[in-house]
Coordinates of C-alpha atoms in Angstrom, one line a residue:
X21 CA 153.1 128.5 98.3
X22 CA 155.3 129.5 101.2
X23 CA 156.6 127.6 104.2
X24 CA 155.1 128.3 107.6
X25 CA 157.4 130.9 109.1
X26 CA 156.8 129.7 112.7
X27 CA 157.9 126.2 111.8
X28 CA 160.6 127.3 109.4
X29 CA 162.1 130.6 110.6
X30 CA 164.7 130.5 107.9
X31 CA 161.9 131.1 105.4
X32 CA 161.1 134.6 106.6
X33 CA 161.7 137.4 104.2
X34 CA 160.5 135.5 101.2
X35 CA 163.4 133.0 101.3
X36 CA 161.1 130.0 101.1
X37 CA 163.0 126.7 101.6
X38 CA 166.2 128.2 100.0
X39 CA 168.1 128.1 103.3
X40 CA 167.0 124.5 104.1
X41 CA 168.1 123.4 100.6
X42 CA 171.5 125.0 101.0
X43 CA 172.0 123.2 104.3
X44 CA 170.9 119.9 102.8
X45 CA 173.2 120.4 99.8
X46 CA 176.1 121.3 102.1
X47 CA 175.8 117.9 103.7
X48 CA 176.2 116.2 100.3
X49 CA 172.5 115.3 100.1
X50 CA 169.6 116.0 97.8
X51 CA 166.5 118.0 98.7
X52 CA 163.0 116.8 97.9
X53 CA 159.4 117.8 98.6
X54 CA 156.1 116.0 98.7
X55 CA 153.2 118.0 97.1
X56 CA 149.6 117.3 96.3
X57 CA 147.6 117.7 93.1
X58 CA 146.4 121.1 91.8
X59 CA 145.7 123.9 94.2
X60 CA 144.8 124.0 97.9
X61 CA 141.3 124.7 99.1
X62 CA 142.8 127.3 101.3
X63 CA 144.0 129.3 98.3
X64 CA 140.6 128.9 96.5
X65 CA 138.7 130.1 99.6
X66 CA 141.1 133.1 99.9
X67 CA 140.7 133.7 96.2
X68 CA 144.3 134.8 95.9
X69 CA 145.6 136.2 92.5
X70 CA 147.5 133.9 90.1
X71 CA 151.2 134.9 89.6
X72 CA 152.4 135.4 86.0
X73 CA 156.1 134.6 86.4
X74 CA 157.0 136.1 83.0
X75 CA 155.9 139.5 84.3
X76 CA 156.3 139.2 88.0
X77 CA 152.7 140.4 88.5
X78 CA 149.2 139.0 88.7
X79 CA 148.1 137.0 85.6
X80 CA 145.9 139.1 83.3
X81 CA 144.1 137.7 80.3
X82 CA 141.0 138.9 78.4
X83 CA 141.2 142.2 80.2
X84 CA 140.8 140.8 83.7
X85 CA 142.9 139.6 86.6
X86 CA 142.6 135.8 87.3
X87 CA 142.3 134.3 90.7
X88 CA 142.5 130.9 92.4
X89 CA 138.7 130.6 92.4
X90 CA 138.8 130.8 88.6
X91 CA 141.1 127.8 88.1
X92 CA 140.2 125.5 91.1
X93 CA 138.0 122.6 90.0
X94 CA 135.8 122.1 93.1
X95 CA 134.1 119.0 91.5
X96 CA 137.5 117.3 91.1
X97 CA 138.9 117.3 94.6
X98 CA 141.5 114.8 95.7
X99 CA 139.2 112.0 96.8
X100 CA 141.1 110.9 99.9
X101 CA 141.9 114.5 100.9
X102 CA 138.8 116.4 99.7
X103 CA 139.2 119.3 102.2
X104 CA 142.8 120.0 101.2
X105 CA 143.3 120.0 97.4
X106 CA 141.6 120.0 94.1
X107 CA 142.6 119.9 90.4
X108 CA 143.5 122.9 88.4
X109 CA 141.9 123.6 85.1
X110 CA 144.9 123.3 82.7
X111 CA 142.8 124.3 79.7
X112 CA 143.0 127.9 81.0
X113 CA 146.0 130.0 80.6
X114 CA 145.7 131.0 84.3
X115 CA 145.7 127.3 85.4
X116 CA 148.9 126.8 83.5
X117 CA 150.4 130.0 84.9
X118 CA 149.7 128.8 88.4
X119 CA 151.4 125.4 88.0
X120 CA 154.3 127.0 86.2
X121 CA 154.8 129.4 89.1
X122 CA 154.9 126.5 91.6
X123 CA 157.6 124.5 89.9
X124 CA 159.7 127.5 89.0
X125 CA 159.5 128.4 92.6
X126 CA 160.7 124.9 93.6
X127 CA 163.6 125.3 91.3
X128 CA 164.5 128.6 92.8
X129 CA 164.5 127.1 96.3
X130 CA 167.0 124.4 95.1
X131 CA 164.6 121.4 95.0
X132 CA 166.0 118.2 93.4
X133 CA 163.0 115.9 93.7
X134 CA 159.2 116.3 93.7
X135 CA 156.8 113.7 94.7
X136 CA 153.4 114.7 93.2
X137 CA 150.6 112.9 95.0
X138 CA 147.0 112.2 94.2
X139 CA 147.6 112.4 90.4
X140 CA 148.1 108.7 89.5
X141 CA 146.3 105.4 89.7
X142 CA 142.7 105.8 90.6
X143 CA 143.4 109.5 90.9
X144 CA 144.9 109.9 87.5
X145 CA 145.2 113.5 86.3
X146 CA 146.9 113.2 83.0
X147 CA 146.5 117.0 82.2
X148 CA 148.4 118.0 85.3
X149 CA 151.1 115.4 84.8
X150 CA 151.6 116.4 81.2
X151 CA 151.9 120.1 81.9
X152 CA 154.1 119.8 85.0
X153 CA 156.4 117.6 82.9
X154 CA 156.5 120.2 80.2
X155 CA 157.4 122.9 82.8
X156 CA 160.1 120.7 84.4
X157 CA 161.7 120.0 81.0
X158 CA 162.2 123.7 80.5
X159 CA 163.8 124.5 83.8
X160 CA 167.5 125.4 84.0
X161 CA 167.7 123.2 87.2
X162 CA 166.9 119.4 86.8
X163 CA 164.2 118.2 89.1
X164 CA 163.2 114.5 89.2
X165 CA 159.5 113.9 89.0
X166 CA 157.7 111.2 90.9
X167 CA 154.0 110.2 90.8
X168 CA 151.8 108.7 93.5
X169 CA 149.7 106.7 94.5
X170 CA 149.5 103.5 92.5
X171 CA 146.2 101.9 93.2
X172 CA 144.8 100.2 90.0
X173 CA 147.9 100.9 87.9
X174 CA 148.5 98.6 84.9
X175 CA 151.4 98.7 82.4
X176 CA 148.9 100.1 79.8
X177 CA 148.1 103.0 82.1
X178 CA 151.7 103.6 82.9
X179 CA 152.8 103.7 79.3
X180 CA 150.7 106.9 78.9
X181 CA 152.8 108.8 81.5
X182 CA 156.2 106.9 81.7
X183 CA 157.8 109.2 79.2
X184 CA 156.7 112.3 81.2
X185 CA 158.2 111.3 84.6
X186 CA 161.1 109.6 86.3
X187 CA 159.3 107.2 88.6
X188 CA 155.7 106.3 89.3
X189 CA 154.0 104.2 92.0
X190 CA 152.6 100.8 90.8
X191 CA 150.8 99.7 94.1
X192 CA 149.0 101.2 97.0
X193 CA 151.0 102.1 100.2
X194 CA 153.4 99.4 101.2
X195 CA 153.7 98.6 104.9
X196 CA 155.4 96.0 107.0
X197 CA 153.0 93.1 106.6
X198 CA 153.6 89.8 104.7
X199 CA 150.5 90.4 102.6
X200 CA 151.9 93.7 101.4
X201 CA 155.1 92.1 100.4
X202 CA 153.4 89.1 98.6
X203 CA 151.1 91.5 96.7
X204 CA 154.1 92.9 94.8
X205 CA 155.1 89.7 93.0
X206 CA 152.4 89.8 90.3
X207 CA 152.6 93.5 89.8
X208 CA 156.3 93.7 89.4
X209 CA 156.2 90.7 87.0
X210 CA 153.7 92.4 84.8
X211 CA 155.7 95.6 84.5
X212 CA 158.9 93.7 83.8
X213 CA 157.2 91.7 81.1
X214 CA 155.9 95.0 79.5
X215 CA 159.5 96.3 79.3
X216 CA 158.6 99.2 81.6
X217 CA 161.8 98.9 83.8
X218 CA 164.1 101.8 82.8
X219 CA 162.0 102.9 79.8
X220 CA 162.2 106.4 78.4
X221 CA 161.4 109.1 80.9
X222 CA 161.6 112.8 81.6
X223 CA 165.1 113.9 80.5
X224 CA 166.3 110.3 81.0
X225 CA 164.6 107.1 82.2
X226 CA 161.5 106.2 84.2
X227 CA 161.1 103.5 86.8
X228 CA 158.1 101.6 88.2
X229 CA 158.1 102.4 92.0
X230 CA 157.1 99.6 94.4
X231 CA 156.9 102.1 97.3
X232 CA 159.0 102.4 100.4
X233 CA 160.9 99.8 102.4
X234 CA 159.3 99.9 105.8
X235 CA 162.2 98.6 107.9
X236 CA 163.8 99.3 111.2
X237 CA 162.0 101.7 113.6
X238 CA 158.5 102.7 112.4
X239 CA 155.2 104.2 113.3
X240 CA 151.8 102.8 112.3
X241 CA 150.2 103.8 109.0
X242 CA 148.5 107.3 109.4
X243 CA 150.5 108.1 112.6
X244 CA 152.8 111.1 112.5
X245 CA 154.1 111.1 116.0
X246 CA 154.1 107.5 117.2
X247 CA 153.7 105.2 119.0
X248 CA 157.0 103.8 117.6
X249 CA 157.7 100.1 117.1
X250 CA 160.0 97.7 115.3
X251 CA 159.3 96.4 111.8
X252 CA 156.7 93.6 111.9
X253 CA 158.4 91.7 109.1
X254 CA 160.8 88.9 110.3
X255 CA 164.3 88.7 108.8
X256 CA 163.3 86.3 106.1
X257 CA 160.5 88.5 105.0
X258 CA 162.7 91.6 105.0
X259 CA 165.2 89.8 102.8
X260 CA 162.4 88.7 100.4
X261 CA 161.2 92.3 100.1
X262 CA 164.4 94.0 99.3
X263 CA 165.5 91.2 97.0
X264 CA 162.4 91.6 94.9
X265 CA 162.8 95.4 95.0
X266 CA 166.4 95.0 93.7
X267 CA 165.5 92.5 91.0
X268 CA 162.6 94.7 89.8
X269 CA 164.9 97.7 89.9
X270 CA 162.4 99.7 92.0
X271 CA 163.7 103.0 93.3
X272 CA 164.8 102.3 96.9
X273 CA 163.2 104.6 99.5
X274 CA 164.0 103.7 103.1
X275 CA 160.9 104.2 105.2
X276 CA 162.2 103.9 108.8
X277 CA 163.8 106.3 111.3
X278 CA 167.4 106.9 110.2
X279 CA 168.3 108.1 113.7
X280 CA 167.6 104.7 115.2
X281 CA 169.1 102.5 112.5
X282 CA 170.0 99.1 114.0
X283 CA 172.8 96.9 112.6
X284 CA 170.6 94.3 111.1
X285 CA 168.6 96.9 109.1
X286 CA 171.8 98.8 108.1
X287 CA 173.5 95.6 106.8
X288 CA 170.4 94.8 104.8
X289 CA 170.0 98.1 103.0
X290 CA 173.8 98.5 102.4
X291 CA 174.4 95.0 101.1
X292 CA 176.6 95.6 98.1
X293 CA 175.1 92.8 95.9
X294 CA 171.6 94.1 96.5
X295 CA 172.6 97.6 95.5
X296 CA 174.7 96.5 92.6
X297 CA 171.7 94.6 91.1
X298 CA 169.3 97.5 91.7
X299 CA 171.7 100.0 90.0
X300 CA 173.4 98.1 87.2
X301 CA 171.7 94.8 86.3
X302 CA 169.8 94.3 83.1
X303 CA 167.3 91.9 81.5
X304 CA 165.4 91.8 84.8
X305 CA 162.4 89.5 84.6
X306 CA 160.5 86.7 86.3
X307 CA 162.0 83.3 85.8
X308 CA 159.4 80.5 85.7
X309 CA 161.6 77.4 85.3
X310 CA 161.8 76.3 88.9
X311 CA 160.3 73.5 91.0
X312 CA 159.8 73.2 94.7
X313 CA 159.4 70.5 97.3
X314 CA 158.6 70.3 100.9
X315 CA 161.2 68.1 102.6
X316 CA 158.8 66.7 105.1
X317 CA 156.3 65.3 102.5
X318 CA 156.7 62.0 100.7
X319 CA 155.5 63.3 97.3
X320 CA 156.7 66.9 97.5
X321 CA 157.1 68.2 93.9
X322 CA 155.1 71.1 92.6
X323 CA 155.7 73.8 90.0
X324 CA 156.1 77.4 90.7
X325 CA 153.2 78.3 88.5
X326 CA 150.9 76.2 90.6
X327 CA 150.2 78.6 93.4
X328 CA 148.7 76.7 96.4
X329 CA 146.2 79.3 97.4
X330 CA 143.2 78.5 99.6
X331 CA 140.2 79.8 97.9
X332 CA 136.9 79.8 99.7
X333 CA 134.8 81.9 97.3
X334 CA 134.9 84.3 94.3
X335 CA 133.3 87.7 94.0
X336 CA 133.2 90.2 91.1
X337 CA 133.9 93.9 91.7
X338 CA 134.6 97.1 89.8
X339 CA 138.1 98.1 89.0
X340 CA 139.6 100.8 86.9
X341 CA 141.9 100.5 83.8
X342 CA 143.0 102.8 81.0
X343 CA 140.1 103.2 78.5
X344 CA 142.4 102.1 75.8
X345 CA 142.6 98.5 77.2
X346 CA 140.6 95.7 75.7
X347 CA 139.3 94.8 79.1
X348 CA 137.6 98.2 79.5
X349 CA 135.2 97.3 76.7
X350 CA 132.2 95.2 77.5
X351 CA 129.4 97.1 79.1
X352 CA 125.8 96.6 77.8
X353 CA 122.7 98.6 78.8
X354 CA 119.0 97.8 78.9
X355 CA 116.2 100.1 80.1
X356 CA 114.5 99.3 83.4
X357 CA 112.2 102.3 83.6
X358 CA 112.0 105.9 82.4
X359 CA 114.8 107.1 84.7
X360 CA 116.8 103.9 85.4
X361 CA 118.9 101.7 83.1
X362 CA 120.7 98.5 84.0
X363 CA 124.3 98.3 82.9
X364 CA 125.8 94.8 82.8
X365 CA 129.3 93.4 82.1
X366 CA 129.3 91.2 79.0
X367 CA 130.6 88.1 80.6
X368 CA 131.9 86.4 83.7
X369 CA 134.2 83.8 82.1
X370 CA 136.6 83.8 85.0
X371 CA 134.1 82.6 87.5
X372 CA 131.6 80.8 85.2
X373 CA 128.8 82.7 87.0
X374 CA 125.3 82.3 85.6
X375 CA 124.2 85.8 86.6
X376 CA 126.0 88.7 85.0
X377 CA 127.6 91.5 87.0
X378 CA 125.1 94.4 86.8
X379 CA 124.8 97.9 88.2
X380 CA 122.3 100.7 87.6
X381 CA 122.6 104.0 85.7
X382 CA 120.5 107.1 86.6
X383 CA 120.9 110.5 85.0
X384 CA 122.2 113.0 87.4
X385 CA 119.5 115.1 88.9
X386 CA 120.1 118.8 88.1
X387 CA 118.0 121.5 89.8
X388 CA 117.2 125.0 88.5
X389 CA 120.2 127.4 88.7
X390 CA 122.7 124.6 87.9
X391 CA 123.1 125.3 84.2
X392 CA 126.9 125.2 84.3
X393 CA 126.8 121.9 86.1
X394 CA 124.3 120.5 83.6
X395 CA 126.4 121.5 80.7
X396 CA 129.6 120.1 82.2
X397 CA 128.1 116.7 82.9
X398 CA 125.7 116.5 79.9
X399 CA 125.3 112.9 79.0
X400 CA 126.9 111.6 82.2
X401 CA 125.3 109.6 84.9
X402 CA 125.4 108.4 88.4
X403 CA 125.9 104.6 88.9
X404 CA 124.1 102.7 91.7
X405 CA 124.7 99.3 93.2
X406 CA 121.0 98.9 93.7
X407 CA 117.8 100.7 92.5
X408 CA 118.1 102.9 95.7
X409 CA 119.1 106.3 94.3
X410 CA 120.5 107.5 97.6
X411 CA 124.0 106.0 97.3
X412 CA 126.2 106.3 94.2
X413 CA 129.4 104.4 93.2
X414 CA 132.7 106.2 93.7
X415 CA 135.5 105.7 91.2
X416 CA 138.4 106.3 93.6
X417 CA 138.6 105.0 97.2
X418 CA 138.2 107.6 99.9
X419 CA 141.1 106.2 101.9
X420 CA 144.6 105.3 101.0
X421 CA 144.9 101.5 100.3
X422 CA 147.8 99.3 101.1
X423 CA 149.4 97.2 98.4
X424 CA 147.6 94.0 99.4
X425 CA 144.1 95.6 99.4
X426 CA 141.9 95.4 96.4
X427 CA 139.2 98.0 96.0
X428 CA 135.9 96.2 95.7
X429 CA 134.0 99.4 94.8
X430 CA 132.6 101.8 97.2
X431 CA 129.4 104.0 97.5
X432 CA 128.6 107.2 99.2
X433 CA 125.7 109.6 99.2
X434 CA 125.1 110.9 95.7
X435 CA 126.4 114.4 95.0
X436 CA 127.7 116.6 92.2
X437 CA 131.2 115.2 92.2
X438 CA 133.4 114.1 89.2
X439 CA 134.3 111.0 91.2
X440 CA 130.7 109.9 90.9
X441 CA 130.1 110.9 87.3
X442 CA 130.2 108.2 84.5
X443 CA 129.7 108.1 80.8
X444 CA 128.7 105.0 78.9
X445 CA 130.2 105.2 75.4
X446 CA 129.2 103.6 72.2
X447 CA 132.3 101.3 72.2
X448 CA 131.1 99.7 75.5
X449 CA 133.4 101.6 77.9
X450 CA 132.2 103.2 81.1
X451 CA 134.4 106.2 81.7
X452 CA 134.8 108.2 84.9
X453 CA 134.9 112.1 84.9
X454 CA 137.4 112.3 87.8
X455 CA 140.3 110.3 86.3
X456 CA 139.3 109.6 82.7
X457 CA 139.7 105.9 83.5
X458 CA 137.2 103.2 82.6
X459 CA 135.4 100.6 84.8
X460 CA 136.0 96.9 84.3
X461 CA 135.0 93.9 86.3
X462 CA 137.6 91.9 88.2
X463 CA 137.3 88.6 90.0
X464 CA 138.4 88.7 93.6
X465 CA 139.4 85.5 95.4
X466 CA 138.0 85.9 98.9
X467 CA 140.1 84.5 101.7
X468 CA 143.0 83.7 99.4
X469 CA 146.3 82.7 101.1
X470 CA 149.4 83.5 99.0
X471 CA 151.6 80.5 98.4
X472 CA 154.0 78.8 96.1
X473 CA 157.4 79.8 94.9
X474 CA 158.7 82.5 92.5
X475 CA 161.9 83.4 90.9
X476 CA 163.6 86.3 89.0
X477 CA 166.7 86.5 86.8
X478 CA 169.0 89.3 85.6
X479 CA 172.4 89.8 84.1
X480 CA 175.2 91.8 85.7
X481 CA 177.5 94.4 84.1
X482 CA 180.5 92.1 84.6
X483 CA 178.9 89.0 83.1
X484 CA 177.3 87.7 86.3
X485 CA 173.9 86.0 86.3
X486 CA 171.7 86.9 89.2
X487 CA 169.1 84.3 90.2
X488 CA 166.7 85.1 93.0
X489 CA 164.3 82.5 94.3
X490 CA 161.4 83.2 96.7
X491 CA 159.5 80.9 99.0
X492 CA 156.0 82.3 99.7
X493 CA 155.0 79.2 101.6
X494 CA 154.6 79.0 105.4
X495 CA 157.2 76.2 105.7
X496 CA 160.7 75.5 104.4
X497 CA 160.9 74.6 100.7
X498 CA 163.6 73.2 98.5
X499 CA 163.7 75.1 95.3
X500 CA 165.5 73.6 92.3
X501 CA 166.3 74.8 88.7
X502 CA 168.5 73.6 85.8
X503 CA 170.9 76.3 84.7
X504 CA 170.2 75.4 81.1
X505 CA 166.7 77.0 81.5
X506 CA 168.2 80.4 82.0
X507 CA 169.1 80.5 78.3
X508 CA 165.4 80.2 77.5
X509 CA 164.8 83.7 78.9
X510 CA 168.3 85.2 78.5
X511 CA 169.3 84.4 74.9
X512 CA 173.0 84.4 74.3
X513 CA 173.9 83.5 77.9
X514 CA 176.2 80.5 78.1
X515 CA 175.3 78.8 81.4
X516 CA 177.7 75.9 80.7
X517 CA 180.5 78.3 81.6
X518 CA 179.1 78.9 85.1
X519 CA 181.5 77.5 87.7
X520 CA 180.8 79.5 90.8
X521 CA 177.7 80.2 92.8
X522 CA 177.5 82.4 95.9
X523 CA 174.4 83.2 98.0
X524 CA 174.5 86.9 98.8
X525 CA 172.6 87.1 102.1
X526 CA 174.5 84.3 103.8
X527 CA 177.8 84.9 101.8
X528 CA 178.0 81.1 101.4
X529 CA 178.9 79.2 98.3
X530 CA 176.1 77.2 96.7
X531 CA 176.6 73.8 95.0
X532 CA 176.1 73.2 91.3
X533 CA 175.4 69.6 90.7
X534 CA 175.4 68.5 87.0
X535 CA 174.1 71.9 85.9
X536 CA 171.4 72.0 88.6
X537 CA 171.1 74.1 91.7
X538 CA 168.9 73.3 94.8
X539 CA 168.4 75.7 97.7
X540 CA 166.6 75.2 101.0
X541 CA 164.7 78.4 101.5
X542 CA 162.9 79.2 104.8
X543 CA 159.3 80.2 105.1
X544 CA 158.7 83.6 103.4
X545 CA 162.4 83.7 102.6
X546 CA 164.6 84.4 99.6
X547 CA 167.9 83.2 98.2
X548 CA 169.9 85.6 96.1
X549 CA 172.4 83.7 93.9
X550 CA 175.3 85.2 92.0
X551 CA 176.5 82.9 89.2
X552 CA 179.9 83.6 87.6
X553 CA 182.6 81.7 85.7
X554 CA 186.4 81.7 86.5
X555 CA 187.1 84.6 84.2
X556 CA 184.4 86.9 85.5
X557 CA 185.3 89.5 88.0
X558 CA 183.7 89.7 91.4
X559 CA 180.5 91.6 91.6
X560 CA 181.1 92.8 95.1
X561 CA 181.3 96.6 95.0
X562 CA 182.9 98.9 97.5
X563 CA 181.1 102.1 98.3
X564 CA 182.7 105.2 99.7
X565 CA 180.9 107.6 101.9
X566 CA 181.4 111.3 102.6
X567 CA 179.1 113.1 105.0
X568 CA 176.5 110.3 104.4
X569 CA 176.6 110.5 100.6
X570 CA 177.7 107.8 98.3
X571 CA 180.5 109.0 96.1
X572 CA 179.8 106.5 93.2
X573 CA 176.7 108.0 91.6
X574 CA 174.7 105.8 89.2
X575 CA 172.4 106.6 86.4
X576 CA 169.4 106.0 88.7
X577 CA 170.7 107.9 91.7
X578 CA 167.3 107.8 93.6
X579 CA 168.0 104.4 95.0
X580 CA 171.0 105.5 97.0
X581 CA 168.7 107.2 99.5
X582 CA 168.9 103.9 101.5
X583 CA 172.3 105.0 102.8
X584 CA 171.0 108.2 104.4
X585 CA 168.1 110.5 103.8
X586 CA 169.6 111.5 100.4
X587 CA 166.3 113.1 99.6
X588 CA 165.3 115.3 102.5
X589 CA 161.5 115.2 101.7
X590 CA 159.2 117.7 103.3
X591 CA 155.6 116.7 103.9
X592 CA 152.6 118.6 102.5
X593 CA 151.6 119.7 106.0
X594 CA 154.5 122.1 106.3
X595 CA 153.3 124.5 103.6
X596 CA 150.5 127.1 103.4
X597 CA 149.4 129.6 100.9
X598 CA 149.9 133.3 101.0

């Protein structure tokens, strides 16, 4: 790949992005690029030769020269960008040579960070992730490796790749709506409980990524040039979002226009307690021992685990999980006619439905002259929502989903596409050929309104205890906890020594009454408490800046991009093949 020389004149003469990287590095910043899975349709159509970097010439194996058309898997196109990119066959030496040439070129340019898109979640491409990780581990220049998107990701799926990367998305795209913010609470809780925060990664650690912080001056989703507008989240909701991101230790990526950074947004993303927690805290987890009350009600008490959602109906739908998970096993088949079978989920315990969730399975129709296709998909089938064979079930959504959306399954005209090819295995799993993931059945609560209260706890590097409480209700709520409960989730912590309490966002002291703390938290708001004793040092950290770069570098330096565009990330539209 080479940059477009009209848009990037400094790339002429085969320099690529070397000059851009030098400029970025001279400013004390890091340089990142955003790339897609596999190889571009443009390269496959042009049938360009594959580069063998070990010889500096075209890749030759078996007495012939290999080209892009030999390695591009047209049946495994990126589902939400099918005209742009497709998977590479990494079982071929030429496929590996191509990916190796890409990432060696990125290192030569001076790239520090690569976001690899359309390879995770519903779009999982474990072969590409594994081989790219192998290539990166052998480079003389360290490059941090990030995966996206995160639709349908579970801790079990993430465990398969966490050791190969540095960060990976765990939700769909996050935008500035309250629904997107609220959707992260269950997801981040599950990854913390699975001990995935800061687990072993590529040449270091890996981090579950909750996606960008869409704050300040923004455009709408899918818009590259505007119209521009202010963030739709109010100040309470913004504080809730970045407090959760800090407590979950998500890499922090600022998603607004840095050139128009208002004081309120700047003060939020540079709050020293927020950054200290994100960089240096430990034992981060959800804290269930809180109660809440509405001041205006006569009998106000309710527990945090009792979410007051408004549920009007339930519906079951298909979802994807790792085939290794227990909840992937449970599909049973019975014959309907010679060509059609009914495939049903074993139970519907969650909804107590009398009728099982069923779909239909039809063998793919292969015409003469398609022997290769028939061999590749031997034993695999199309799935149908009804007996109508015109529309087949897709495994991956054809549009990018936000974090609050749940894919209910989608259909499109049947075609010879890995995204529509399924295999029913003897162990009761229904595996997809595009991602290798398996179908399961999830219960969707229609018209659900998120509510209730949540809390997280963590320990600081100087002995502090961080306690964050969140009010997901639409009115003010008083949230209370006994400090003695903290020892139930943080063994060895002596809460009896706690003598000071400060709320980070207001910079106000909070009152400890007989070992109990109560906070009035506004609608959709958060309180971030720092608990210390007299001997503990302050957790307020001073940061120094030089040309926009934070001098104090942490072990997880990605997050400091909130101060400035530390990672100068180029979009996929700025590159073309030659």
